[in-house]
Amino acid sequence: MKQLNKQKTQNYIFAYSILIPIMALFTIIRFYPIISTFITSFYKKSMIRPGQTFIGLENYIYVLKDPEFLKAFGNTAFIAFFSVVLSVIFGLFLAVKVNGKSIKGMSIFQTLLFLPVIVSMVPATLMWQLLFDFNVGAINYILKAMSLKPVNWINDIRIVRWPIIIISVWKEMGYNMMIFYVGLKAINKELYESADMDGANGWQKFRYITVPQLKPVTLFVSVISIIKFVKVFTQAIVLTSGSQSAGNILKTAVYYIYQQGFALHSMGRASAASIILLVIVLVLTWLQMMISKEKD
Amino acid sequence: MAKQLKVKRLHASDYITLALFFILLFITIFPLLWMFLTSMKSSAEINLPKPTFFPKQFYGENYHKIFTDKYFLGYFKNSVIVAVSVTIIAVAGSMLMGYVFAKFKFPFKSLFFYMILLTIMIPSESTIVPLYTLARNLKLLNTYRGMMLPSIISSFGIFYMKQNMEQIPDSLIEAARIDGAGNLYIFLKIIVPLSTSAMSVLSLLLFLTEWSAYLWPLIMASKKEMFLLEIGLTYLQDEYIIDYGMMMAGCVVALVPALILYIFFRNNIMEGVASSGIKG
């Protein structure tokens, strides 16, 4: 009995001697920053000057009325919507193809299709910048060869959202393919076998077995993708802040936070925008968890 | 007759989907190939009105320019130091915490665990302002420690290690305890060797994530010699003209570490990425 108690004490000491320093780190770099963001969002506070004044909801009112903010969130919603829809549809399509046995050597194709996931965003964006270049880009060359007018992909602030969507889909497609692929493997094969006996064709099997069976996975993938693209930043800033863009940076939600905080030095407004972003992500995460629960 | 018709129709749709498949495959691969080929072309060749596919003549000058650039190798070194350190620290922390959460009972255990899980949902982008002022007050701007700061603990890593270590049978631990082994000894001699697969998956994932980090390193470094590769690459653009050849050479070099890891640990990376779905 005494031995057992001694062991128990030792275990407590061991567990807490690991837990306490790491929880302290969590407090410093995770809990404190989020609480601080929340509190700062109610203050007028500068990044470079000391001192702060409580102003209630004024930062939120300013941000929500700021046309720049609305533009940034509009851009984000536009990019997120098309990136998610396209990367989910293509991801599902590729997973079905890779899972089927119609082509030999499918694992090589799968390896190649997954490759963009490990390519980091900056090289990916610069690589596409070359393809979208107005003068020397391969895409405009093809358009010219088809006697179409070359498009000012990067310089035109309304058009540049499409290259950003293409880069995002390029990078996300293979990831979604993997999740769908795992989902497809989990579908009971007997369903297809009995459909074969009933004489169903490929499309019918896809429509009446694959799609309903994959519904939870599809919702899951969609929500993960939305959360990712709500935070879209790197591809937009890298593509539009270079020398080809004539200074028309395409602003996204995260860019707005960055700009308010680090260019305009307004910690209060940056914090208010951060909290709005956080709430959006939390709502989406909650949605994802509801879906996951249903999935199990 | 009817059957014949159906077979025919099936074939037509098969060709269409097959064509779409190869178009998507082409879109996936072509930009990477183009980047690689462009990195071996001279500016004159890149600026030709009619682009060439293969370089007319191998032009190594781009790589020479990259490797003799005043800063580029420094960017590379900085990225390696930060990504490797973060990976080692975060994996070690995740394993210790995973062990504690998987194999110990202590007061407030689930409270601590849910607090950690909660932080997975917080987008790091929404905490950059206070983290920046914190780093500034601690005099960590333009330092490796500053760049590593937000990533040295991984909530996902702790969760992932806990899930994996729960699979290790308690009887192994009990047996070692009877032989008089302490908790740390059990961790090093039993838990770690049995978790190597999960450890490598997590290491690869954290390394790749850190290697591609952009926003935080951008905020942390204002001195060019402290830039990480991701930031440095964007500075290869000149203010007026872009030397695409040199830029693509830089991108190729930046991709090499991830590519090597992918070639050797493809399955681990795929598994890690698929299971990190919850991370978002």
Coordinates of C-alpha atoms in Angstrom, one line a residue:
Chain A
M1 CA 0.0 0.0 0.0
K2 CA 2.8 2.4 1.0
Q3 CA 4.7 1.3 -2.2
L4 CA 1.6 2.1 -4.3
N5 CA 1.3 5.5 -2.7
K6 CA 4.9 6.2 -3.3
Q7 CA 4.5 5.3 -7.0
K8 CA 1.5 7.6 -7.2
T9 CA 3.4 10.5 -5.8
Q10 CA 6.2 9.9 -8.1
N11 CA 3.9 9.8 -11.1
Y12 CA 2.3 13.1 -10.0
I13 CA 5.7 14.7 -9.7
F14 CA 6.8 13.4 -13.1
A15 CA 3.6 14.4 -14.9
Y16 CA 3.5 17.9 -13.4
S17 CA 7.2 18.5 -14.0
I18 CA 6.5 18.1 -17.7
L19 CA 3.1 19.7 -17.7
I20 CA 3.9 22.9 -15.8
P21 CA 6.7 24.2 -18.0
I22 CA 4.8 23.4 -21.2
M23 CA 1.5 24.8 -20.0
A24 CA 3.5 27.9 -19.0
L25 CA 4.7 28.1 -22.6
F26 CA 1.1 27.6 -23.8
T27 CA 0.0 30.5 -21.5
I28 CA 2.7 32.8 -22.9
I29 CA 2.4 32.1 -26.6
R30 CA -1.2 30.9 -27.0
F31 CA -3.5 32.0 -24.1
Y32 CA -2.0 35.4 -23.3
P33 CA -2.0 36.5 -27.0
I34 CA -5.6 35.7 -27.6
I35 CA -6.8 37.3 -24.4
S36 CA -4.6 40.3 -25.1
T37 CA -6.1 40.6 -28.6
F38 CA -9.6 40.5 -27.2
I39 CA -8.8 43.2 -24.6
T40 CA -6.9 45.4 -27.0
S41 CA -9.8 45.4 -29.4
F42 CA -11.6 47.7 -27.0
Y43 CA -8.8 50.2 -26.7
K44 CA -7.2 52.9 -28.8
K45 CA -3.6 51.8 -28.7
S46 CA -0.6 52.4 -31.0
M47 CA 2.0 49.9 -32.0
I48 CA 4.8 52.5 -31.6
R49 CA 3.6 54.9 -28.8
P50 CA 2.9 53.9 -25.2
G51 CA -0.4 54.4 -23.6
Q52 CA -4.0 53.3 -24.3
T53 CA -7.6 54.6 -24.0
F54 CA -10.7 52.5 -23.5
I55 CA -13.1 53.3 -26.4
G56 CA -15.6 50.4 -26.1
L57 CA -16.8 49.1 -29.4
E58 CA -15.4 51.9 -31.5
N59 CA -12.7 49.8 -33.2
Y60 CA -15.3 47.3 -34.3
I61 CA -17.5 50.0 -35.6
Y62 CA -14.6 51.6 -37.4
V63 CA -13.5 48.3 -39.0
L64 CA -17.0 47.1 -40.0
K65 CA -17.6 50.5 -41.7
D66 CA -14.2 50.7 -43.3
P67 CA -14.5 50.2 -47.1
E68 CA -11.0 48.7 -47.1
F69 CA -12.1 46.1 -44.6
L70 CA -15.3 45.3 -46.6
K71 CA -13.2 45.1 -49.8
A72 CA -10.6 42.8 -48.0
F73 CA -13.4 40.5 -46.7
G74 CA -15.1 40.6 -50.1
N75 CA -11.9 39.5 -51.8
T76 CA -11.4 36.8 -49.2
A77 CA -14.9 35.5 -49.6
F78 CA -14.6 35.5 -53.4
I79 CA -11.2 33.7 -53.4
A80 CA -12.3 31.2 -50.7
F81 CA -15.6 30.4 -52.4
F82 CA -14.1 29.5 -55.8
S83 CA -11.0 27.9 -54.4
V84 CA -13.0 25.6 -52.2
V85 CA -15.6 24.6 -54.8
L86 CA -13.0 23.9 -57.4
S87 CA -10.5 22.1 -55.2
V88 CA -13.2 20.0 -53.6
I89 CA -14.7 19.0 -57.0
F90 CA -11.3 18.3 -58.6
G91 CA -10.0 16.6 -55.5
L92 CA -13.0 14.2 -55.5
F93 CA -12.7 13.6 -59.2
L94 CA -8.9 12.8 -58.9
A95 CA -9.5 10.5 -55.9
V96 CA -12.2 8.5 -57.8
K97 CA -9.8 8.2 -60.8
V98 CA -6.8 7.3 -58.7
N99 CA -8.9 4.7 -56.7
G100 CA -10.2 3.1 -59.9
K101 CA -8.2 0.6 -61.7
S102 CA -8.6 2.0 -65.2
I103 CA -5.0 3.2 -65.6
K104 CA -1.8 1.3 -64.8
G105 CA 0.8 2.8 -62.5
M106 CA -1.8 4.9 -60.6
S107 CA 0.5 5.3 -57.6
I108 CA 3.0 7.3 -59.6
F109 CA 0.2 9.7 -60.7
Q110 CA -1.0 10.0 -57.1
T111 CA 2.5 10.9 -56.0
L112 CA 2.7 13.5 -58.7
L113 CA -0.7 14.9 -57.9
F114 CA 0.2 15.3 -54.3
L115 CA 3.4 17.1 -55.0
P116 CA 2.0 20.7 -54.8
V117 CA 1.0 20.1 -51.2
I118 CA 4.7 20.0 -50.1
V119 CA 5.7 22.9 -52.3
S120 CA 5.7 26.0 -50.1
M121 CA 3.5 28.9 -51.0
V122 CA 6.1 31.5 -52.0
P123 CA 7.9 29.4 -54.7
A124 CA 4.5 28.2 -55.9
T125 CA 3.3 31.8 -56.3
L126 CA 6.5 33.0 -58.0
M127 CA 6.4 30.0 -60.4
W128 CA 2.8 30.9 -61.3
Q129 CA 3.8 34.6 -61.5
L130 CA 6.1 33.7 -64.4
L131 CA 3.3 31.8 -66.1
F132 CA 0.9 34.7 -65.7
D133 CA 3.4 37.4 -66.7
F134 CA 1.8 39.8 -69.2
N135 CA 4.8 39.9 -71.6
V136 CA 6.7 36.7 -71.3
G137 CA 4.2 34.4 -69.6
A138 CA 3.3 31.1 -71.2
I139 CA -0.4 31.6 -70.5
N140 CA -0.7 34.8 -72.5
Y141 CA 1.5 33.2 -75.2
I142 CA -1.1 30.5 -75.6
L143 CA -3.9 33.1 -75.7
K144 CA -2.1 35.0 -78.4
A145 CA -1.4 31.8 -80.3
M146 CA -5.2 31.2 -80.3
S147 CA -5.6 34.8 -81.5
L148 CA -7.1 35.9 -78.3
K149 CA -6.2 39.1 -76.5
P150 CA -3.5 38.7 -73.8
V151 CA -4.9 39.3 -70.3
N152 CA -3.3 41.6 -67.7
W153 CA -3.5 38.9 -65.1
I154 CA -1.5 40.4 -62.3
N155 CA -1.8 44.1 -62.9
D156 CA -5.6 44.3 -63.1
I157 CA -6.9 44.3 -59.5
R158 CA -10.2 42.8 -60.6
I159 CA -8.7 40.0 -62.6
V160 CA -5.9 39.1 -60.2
R161 CA -8.3 37.2 -57.9
W162 CA -8.4 34.5 -60.6
P163 CA -4.7 33.7 -60.7
I164 CA -4.8 33.7 -56.8
I165 CA -7.7 31.2 -57.0
I166 CA -5.8 29.1 -59.5
I167 CA -2.7 29.0 -57.3
S168 CA -4.8 28.0 -54.3
V169 CA -6.6 25.3 -56.2
W170 CA -3.3 24.0 -57.6
K171 CA -1.9 23.7 -54.1
E172 CA -5.1 22.3 -52.4
M173 CA -6.3 19.8 -55.0
G174 CA -3.9 17.1 -54.2
Y175 CA -4.6 17.4 -50.5
N176 CA -8.3 17.1 -50.9
M177 CA -7.6 14.1 -53.2
M178 CA -5.8 12.3 -50.4
I179 CA -8.7 12.8 -47.9
F180 CA -11.2 11.7 -50.4
Y181 CA -9.0 8.7 -51.3
V182 CA -9.0 7.6 -47.7
G183 CA -12.8 8.1 -47.6
L184 CA -13.2 6.0 -50.8
K185 CA -11.2 3.1 -49.4
A186 CA -13.6 3.0 -46.5
I187 CA -16.7 2.5 -48.6
N188 CA -18.0 -1.1 -48.4
K189 CA -17.1 -2.9 -51.7
E190 CA -20.2 -5.0 -51.6
L191 CA -22.3 -1.9 -52.4
Y192 CA -20.5 -1.7 -55.8
E193 CA -20.7 -5.5 -56.3
S194 CA -24.4 -5.6 -55.9
A195 CA -24.8 -2.5 -58.1
D196 CA -22.8 -4.3 -60.8
M197 CA -25.2 -7.3 -60.5
D198 CA -28.1 -4.8 -61.0
G199 CA -26.3 -3.6 -64.2
A200 CA -25.5 -0.1 -63.0
N201 CA -23.1 1.9 -65.1
G202 CA -20.1 4.0 -63.9
W203 CA -22.0 7.2 -63.6
Q204 CA -24.9 5.6 -61.7
K205 CA -22.5 3.9 -59.3
F206 CA -20.8 7.3 -58.7
R207 CA -24.1 9.1 -58.3
Y208 CA -26.0 6.6 -56.1
I209 CA -23.2 5.0 -54.1
T210 CA -20.0 7.1 -54.0
V211 CA -21.6 10.5 -53.6
P212 CA -24.0 9.7 -50.7
Q213 CA -21.3 7.5 -49.0
L214 CA -18.8 10.3 -49.2
K215 CA -21.2 13.0 -48.0
P216 CA -19.6 13.4 -44.5
V217 CA -16.1 13.4 -46.0
T218 CA -17.1 16.0 -48.5
L219 CA -18.5 18.3 -45.8
F220 CA -15.4 17.7 -43.7
V221 CA -13.0 18.5 -46.6
S222 CA -15.1 21.6 -47.6
V223 CA -15.0 23.1 -44.1
I224 CA -11.2 22.4 -43.7
S225 CA -10.7 24.1 -47.0
I226 CA -12.9 27.1 -46.1
I227 CA -11.0 27.6 -42.9
K228 CA -7.7 27.5 -44.8
F229 CA -8.8 30.0 -47.5
V230 CA -10.4 32.4 -45.1
K231 CA -6.8 32.9 -44.0
V232 CA -5.5 33.4 -47.5
F233 CA -2.6 35.8 -47.5
T234 CA 0.8 34.6 -48.9
Q235 CA -0.2 34.0 -52.4
A236 CA -2.1 37.3 -52.6
I237 CA 0.6 39.5 -51.2
V238 CA 3.5 37.7 -53.0
L239 CA 1.8 37.8 -56.4
T240 CA 0.6 41.4 -56.1
S241 CA 3.4 43.2 -54.2
G242 CA 6.1 42.4 -56.8
S243 CA 7.3 44.7 -59.5
Q244 CA 4.7 43.5 -62.0
S245 CA 1.8 44.6 -60.0
A246 CA 2.2 48.4 -60.1
G247 CA 1.5 48.6 -56.4
N248 CA -2.1 47.3 -56.5
I249 CA -1.9 44.9 -53.7
L250 CA -4.9 42.6 -53.5
K251 CA -6.1 42.9 -49.9
T252 CA -7.4 39.9 -48.0
A253 CA -8.7 39.7 -44.4
V254 CA -5.3 38.7 -43.0
Y255 CA -3.7 41.4 -45.1
Y256 CA -6.0 43.9 -43.4
I257 CA -4.9 42.8 -40.0
Y258 CA -1.3 43.0 -41.1
Q259 CA -1.8 46.5 -42.6
Q260 CA -3.7 47.9 -39.6
G261 CA -1.1 46.6 -37.1
F262 CA 2.2 46.8 -38.9
A263 CA 1.8 49.6 -41.5
L264 CA -0.8 51.9 -39.7
H265 CA 0.3 50.9 -36.2
S266 CA -3.2 50.7 -34.9
M267 CA -3.2 47.8 -32.5
G268 CA -6.8 48.3 -31.5
R269 CA -8.2 48.1 -35.0
A270 CA -5.9 45.2 -35.9
S271 CA -7.1 43.4 -32.8
A272 CA -10.8 44.0 -33.7
A273 CA -10.3 42.7 -37.2
S274 CA -8.4 39.7 -35.6
I275 CA -11.3 38.9 -33.4
I276 CA -13.7 39.1 -36.3
L277 CA -11.5 36.6 -38.2
L278 CA -11.3 34.4 -35.1
V279 CA -15.1 34.3 -34.7
I280 CA -15.5 33.3 -38.4
V281 CA -12.9 30.5 -38.0
L282 CA -14.5 29.3 -34.8
V283 CA -17.9 29.2 -36.3
L284 CA -16.5 27.2 -39.2
T285 CA -14.6 24.9 -36.8
W286 CA -17.7 24.3 -34.8
L287 CA -19.5 23.4 -38.0
Q288 CA -16.7 20.9 -38.8
M289 CA -16.9 19.3 -35.4
M290 CA -20.7 18.9 -35.7
I291 CA -20.1 17.2 -39.0
S292 CA -17.3 15.0 -37.6
K293 CA -19.6 13.9 -34.8
E294 CA -22.2 12.9 -37.3
K295 CA -19.6 11.1 -39.3
D296 CA -18.6 8.8 -36.4
Chain B
M1 CA -28.6 -4.3 -78.9
A2 CA -29.4 -2.3 -75.8
K3 CA -26.4 -3.7 -74.1
Q4 CA -24.1 -2.8 -76.9
L5 CA -25.3 0.8 -76.8
K6 CA -24.6 1.0 -73.1
V7 CA -21.1 -0.3 -73.5
K8 CA -20.4 2.3 -76.2
R9 CA -21.7 5.2 -74.1
L10 CA -19.6 4.0 -71.1
H11 CA -16.5 4.2 -73.3
A12 CA -17.2 7.8 -74.5
S13 CA -17.6 9.0 -70.9
D14 CA -14.5 7.1 -69.9
Y15 CA -12.5 9.0 -72.5
I16 CA -13.8 12.3 -71.3
T17 CA -13.0 11.7 -67.7
L18 CA -9.6 10.3 -68.7
A19 CA -8.9 13.4 -70.7
L20 CA -9.9 15.6 -67.7
F21 CA -7.7 13.5 -65.4
F22 CA -4.7 14.1 -67.6
I23 CA -5.4 17.8 -68.0
L24 CA -5.4 18.1 -64.2
L25 CA -2.2 16.1 -64.0
F26 CA -0.7 18.3 -66.6
I27 CA -1.7 21.5 -64.7
T28 CA -0.2 20.0 -61.6
I29 CA 3.1 19.1 -63.1
F30 CA 3.7 21.6 -65.9
P31 CA 4.3 24.7 -63.7
L32 CA 7.0 22.9 -61.7
L33 CA 8.6 21.6 -64.9
W34 CA 8.4 25.1 -66.4
M35 CA 10.0 26.6 -63.3
F36 CA 12.9 24.0 -63.5
L37 CA 13.4 24.6 -67.2
T38 CA 13.3 28.4 -66.9
S39 CA 15.9 28.3 -64.2
M40 CA 18.3 27.0 -66.9
K41 CA 17.5 29.7 -69.5
S42 CA 19.1 33.0 -70.1
S43 CA 17.1 36.2 -69.7
A44 CA 17.4 36.7 -73.5
E45 CA 15.8 33.3 -74.0
I46 CA 13.1 33.9 -71.4
N47 CA 12.1 37.2 -73.1
L48 CA 11.8 35.7 -76.6
P49 CA 8.4 36.5 -78.1
K50 CA 8.0 32.8 -78.8
P51 CA 8.9 30.9 -75.7
T52 CA 11.1 27.8 -75.9
F53 CA 10.3 24.6 -73.9
F54 CA 13.7 23.1 -73.4
P55 CA 16.6 25.6 -72.9
K56 CA 18.4 26.1 -76.2
Q57 CA 21.6 26.0 -74.3
F58 CA 22.1 25.2 -70.6
Y59 CA 22.6 28.4 -68.8
G60 CA 24.2 27.9 -65.4
E61 CA 24.6 31.5 -64.7
N62 CA 21.3 31.7 -62.8
Y63 CA 22.4 29.2 -60.2
H64 CA 25.8 30.9 -60.0
K65 CA 24.1 34.2 -59.3
I66 CA 22.0 32.6 -56.6
F67 CA 24.9 31.0 -54.8
T68 CA 27.1 34.1 -55.0
D69 CA 24.2 36.4 -54.0
K70 CA 25.3 38.3 -50.9
Y71 CA 22.3 37.1 -48.9
F72 CA 20.8 34.0 -50.5
L73 CA 22.8 31.3 -48.8
G74 CA 22.2 33.1 -45.5
Y75 CA 18.4 32.9 -46.1
F76 CA 18.8 29.2 -46.7
K77 CA 20.9 28.7 -43.6
N78 CA 18.4 30.7 -41.5
S79 CA 15.5 28.6 -42.7
V80 CA 17.3 25.4 -42.0
I81 CA 18.3 26.5 -38.5
V82 CA 14.7 27.7 -37.6
A83 CA 12.9 24.8 -39.2
V84 CA 15.2 22.1 -37.7
S85 CA 15.2 23.6 -34.2
V86 CA 11.4 24.1 -34.2
T87 CA 10.9 20.5 -35.3
I88 CA 13.2 19.0 -32.7
I89 CA 11.8 21.1 -29.8
A90 CA 8.2 20.7 -30.8
V91 CA 8.5 17.0 -31.4
A92 CA 10.2 16.4 -28.1
G93 CA 7.6 18.5 -26.3
S94 CA 4.8 16.7 -28.0
M95 CA 6.2 13.3 -27.1
L96 CA 6.7 14.1 -23.5
M97 CA 3.2 15.7 -23.3
G98 CA 1.7 12.8 -25.3
Y99 CA 3.3 10.3 -22.8
V100 CA 1.9 12.2 -19.8
F101 CA -1.6 12.5 -21.3
A102 CA -1.7 8.9 -22.5
K103 CA -0.2 7.0 -19.6
F104 CA -0.7 9.1 -16.4
K105 CA -3.6 9.9 -14.1
F106 CA -3.4 13.2 -12.3
P107 CA -5.8 15.9 -11.1
F108 CA -7.1 18.3 -13.8
K109 CA -5.8 16.1 -16.6
S110 CA -8.8 16.6 -18.9
L111 CA -9.0 20.3 -18.1
F112 CA -5.4 20.7 -19.3
F113 CA -6.0 18.5 -22.3
Y114 CA -9.1 20.4 -23.4
M115 CA -7.2 23.7 -23.0
I116 CA -4.6 22.5 -25.4
L117 CA -7.2 21.2 -27.9
L118 CA -8.9 24.6 -27.7
T119 CA -5.8 26.3 -29.0
I120 CA -5.8 24.2 -32.2
M121 CA -8.8 26.2 -33.3
I122 CA -7.3 29.6 -32.8
P123 CA -5.9 30.9 -36.1
S124 CA -2.3 32.1 -35.6
E125 CA -3.1 35.1 -37.8
S126 CA -5.4 36.5 -35.2
T127 CA -2.8 36.7 -32.5
I128 CA 0.1 38.2 -34.4
V129 CA -0.3 41.7 -32.8
P130 CA 0.3 40.8 -29.2
L131 CA 2.8 38.1 -30.1
Y132 CA 4.8 40.7 -32.0
T133 CA 4.8 43.2 -29.0
L134 CA 5.8 40.3 -26.7
A135 CA 8.7 39.4 -29.0
R136 CA 9.7 43.1 -29.2
N137 CA 9.6 43.5 -25.4
L138 CA 11.7 40.4 -25.0
K139 CA 14.2 41.8 -27.6
L140 CA 13.6 38.9 -30.0
L141 CA 13.1 40.8 -33.2
N142 CA 15.6 39.7 -35.9
T143 CA 16.6 36.6 -33.9
Y144 CA 16.1 32.9 -34.5
R145 CA 14.5 32.5 -31.1
G146 CA 11.9 35.2 -32.1
M147 CA 11.1 33.4 -35.4
M148 CA 10.8 30.0 -33.6
L149 CA 8.6 31.4 -30.7
P150 CA 5.1 30.6 -31.9
S151 CA 5.9 27.2 -33.2
I152 CA 8.0 25.6 -30.4
I153 CA 4.9 23.9 -29.1
S154 CA 2.4 22.1 -31.2
S155 CA -1.1 21.4 -30.0
F156 CA -1.7 19.1 -32.9
G157 CA 1.6 17.3 -32.1
I158 CA 0.5 16.7 -28.5
F159 CA -2.9 15.4 -29.6
Y160 CA -1.3 13.2 -32.3
M161 CA 1.3 11.7 -29.9
K162 CA -1.3 11.0 -27.2
Q163 CA -3.5 9.1 -29.7
N164 CA -0.5 7.0 -30.8
M165 CA 0.9 6.3 -27.4
E166 CA -2.4 5.2 -26.1
Q167 CA -1.9 2.2 -28.3
I168 CA 1.2 1.1 -26.4
P169 CA 0.0 -1.7 -23.9
D170 CA 0.2 -0.7 -20.2
S171 CA 1.5 -4.1 -19.4
L172 CA 4.9 -3.2 -20.9
I173 CA 5.1 -0.2 -18.6
E174 CA 4.0 -2.2 -15.6
A175 CA 6.6 -4.8 -16.2
A176 CA 9.3 -2.2 -16.5
R177 CA 8.1 -0.6 -13.3
I178 CA 8.3 -3.9 -11.4
D179 CA 11.9 -4.1 -12.6
G180 CA 12.4 -0.8 -10.9
A181 CA 12.4 1.5 -13.9
G182 CA 11.6 5.2 -13.4
N183 CA 9.2 7.2 -15.5
L184 CA 11.8 8.9 -17.6
Y185 CA 13.6 5.6 -18.2
I186 CA 10.4 4.0 -19.4
F187 CA 9.8 7.0 -21.7
L188 CA 13.3 6.8 -23.2
K189 CA 13.5 3.0 -23.4
I190 CA 10.0 1.9 -24.1
I191 CA 7.8 4.7 -25.3
V192 CA 10.2 6.4 -27.7
P193 CA 11.3 3.3 -29.5
L194 CA 7.7 2.2 -29.9
S195 CA 6.7 5.6 -31.3
T196 CA 9.3 6.1 -34.0
S197 CA 6.8 5.9 -36.8
A198 CA 4.5 8.6 -35.3
M199 CA 7.6 10.6 -34.5
S200 CA 8.8 10.6 -38.1
V201 CA 5.3 11.5 -39.4
L202 CA 5.1 14.4 -36.9
S203 CA 8.7 15.6 -37.6
L204 CA 8.1 15.7 -41.4
L205 CA 4.9 17.5 -41.0
L206 CA 6.3 20.2 -38.6
F207 CA 9.4 20.6 -40.7
L208 CA 7.4 21.2 -43.9
T209 CA 5.0 23.6 -42.1
E210 CA 7.8 25.6 -40.6
W211 CA 9.8 25.6 -43.9
S212 CA 6.8 27.2 -45.6
A213 CA 6.0 29.7 -42.9
Y214 CA 5.6 33.2 -44.2
L215 CA 3.6 35.7 -42.2
W216 CA 5.4 35.4 -38.9
P217 CA 9.0 35.4 -40.3
L218 CA 7.9 38.4 -42.4
I219 CA 7.0 40.4 -39.3
M220 CA 9.9 39.2 -37.2
A221 CA 12.8 40.1 -39.5
S222 CA 13.6 43.5 -40.8
K223 CA 17.3 42.9 -41.4
K224 CA 18.0 41.2 -44.7
E225 CA 20.6 38.9 -43.1
M226 CA 17.9 37.5 -40.8
F227 CA 15.3 36.8 -43.6
L228 CA 14.1 33.3 -43.9
L229 CA 14.1 31.8 -47.4
E230 CA 10.4 32.4 -48.0
I231 CA 10.9 36.1 -47.4
G232 CA 14.2 36.3 -49.2
L233 CA 12.8 34.7 -52.4
T234 CA 10.4 37.6 -52.8
Y235 CA 13.4 40.0 -52.6
L236 CA 15.0 38.4 -55.6
Q237 CA 12.6 40.5 -57.6
D238 CA 14.2 43.7 -58.7
E239 CA 12.2 46.9 -58.4
Y240 CA 11.9 47.4 -62.2
I241 CA 12.7 44.2 -64.1
I242 CA 12.3 40.7 -63.0
D243 CA 15.2 38.3 -63.6
Y244 CA 12.9 35.3 -63.9
G245 CA 15.8 32.9 -64.6
M246 CA 17.5 33.8 -61.3
M247 CA 14.2 33.8 -59.4
M248 CA 13.2 30.3 -60.7
A249 CA 16.7 29.1 -59.7
G250 CA 16.1 30.4 -56.2
C251 CA 12.7 28.6 -56.1
V252 CA 14.2 25.4 -57.3
V253 CA 16.8 25.6 -54.5
A254 CA 14.1 26.4 -52.0
L255 CA 12.2 23.3 -53.0
V256 CA 15.1 20.9 -52.7
P257 CA 14.8 20.0 -49.0
A258 CA 11.0 19.4 -49.2
L259 CA 11.5 17.4 -52.4
I260 CA 14.2 15.2 -50.9
L261 CA 12.0 14.5 -47.9
Y262 CA 9.1 13.7 -50.2
I263 CA 11.1 11.3 -52.3
F264 CA 12.2 9.3 -49.2
F265 CA 9.2 9.6 -46.9
R266 CA 6.4 9.9 -49.3
N267 CA 4.0 7.6 -47.4
N268 CA 4.8 9.2 -44.0
I269 CA 4.2 12.6 -45.4
M270 CA 0.9 11.6 -47.0
E271 CA -0.3 9.9 -43.8
G272 CA 0.7 13.0 -41.7
V273 CA -1.0 15.4 -44.0
A274 CA -4.1 13.3 -44.1
S275 CA -4.3 13.0 -40.3
S276 CA -3.5 16.6 -39.7
G277 CA -6.9 17.5 -41.3
I278 CA -8.2 18.6 -37.9
K279 CA -5.4 21.2 -37.8
G280 CA -7.0 23.1 -40.7

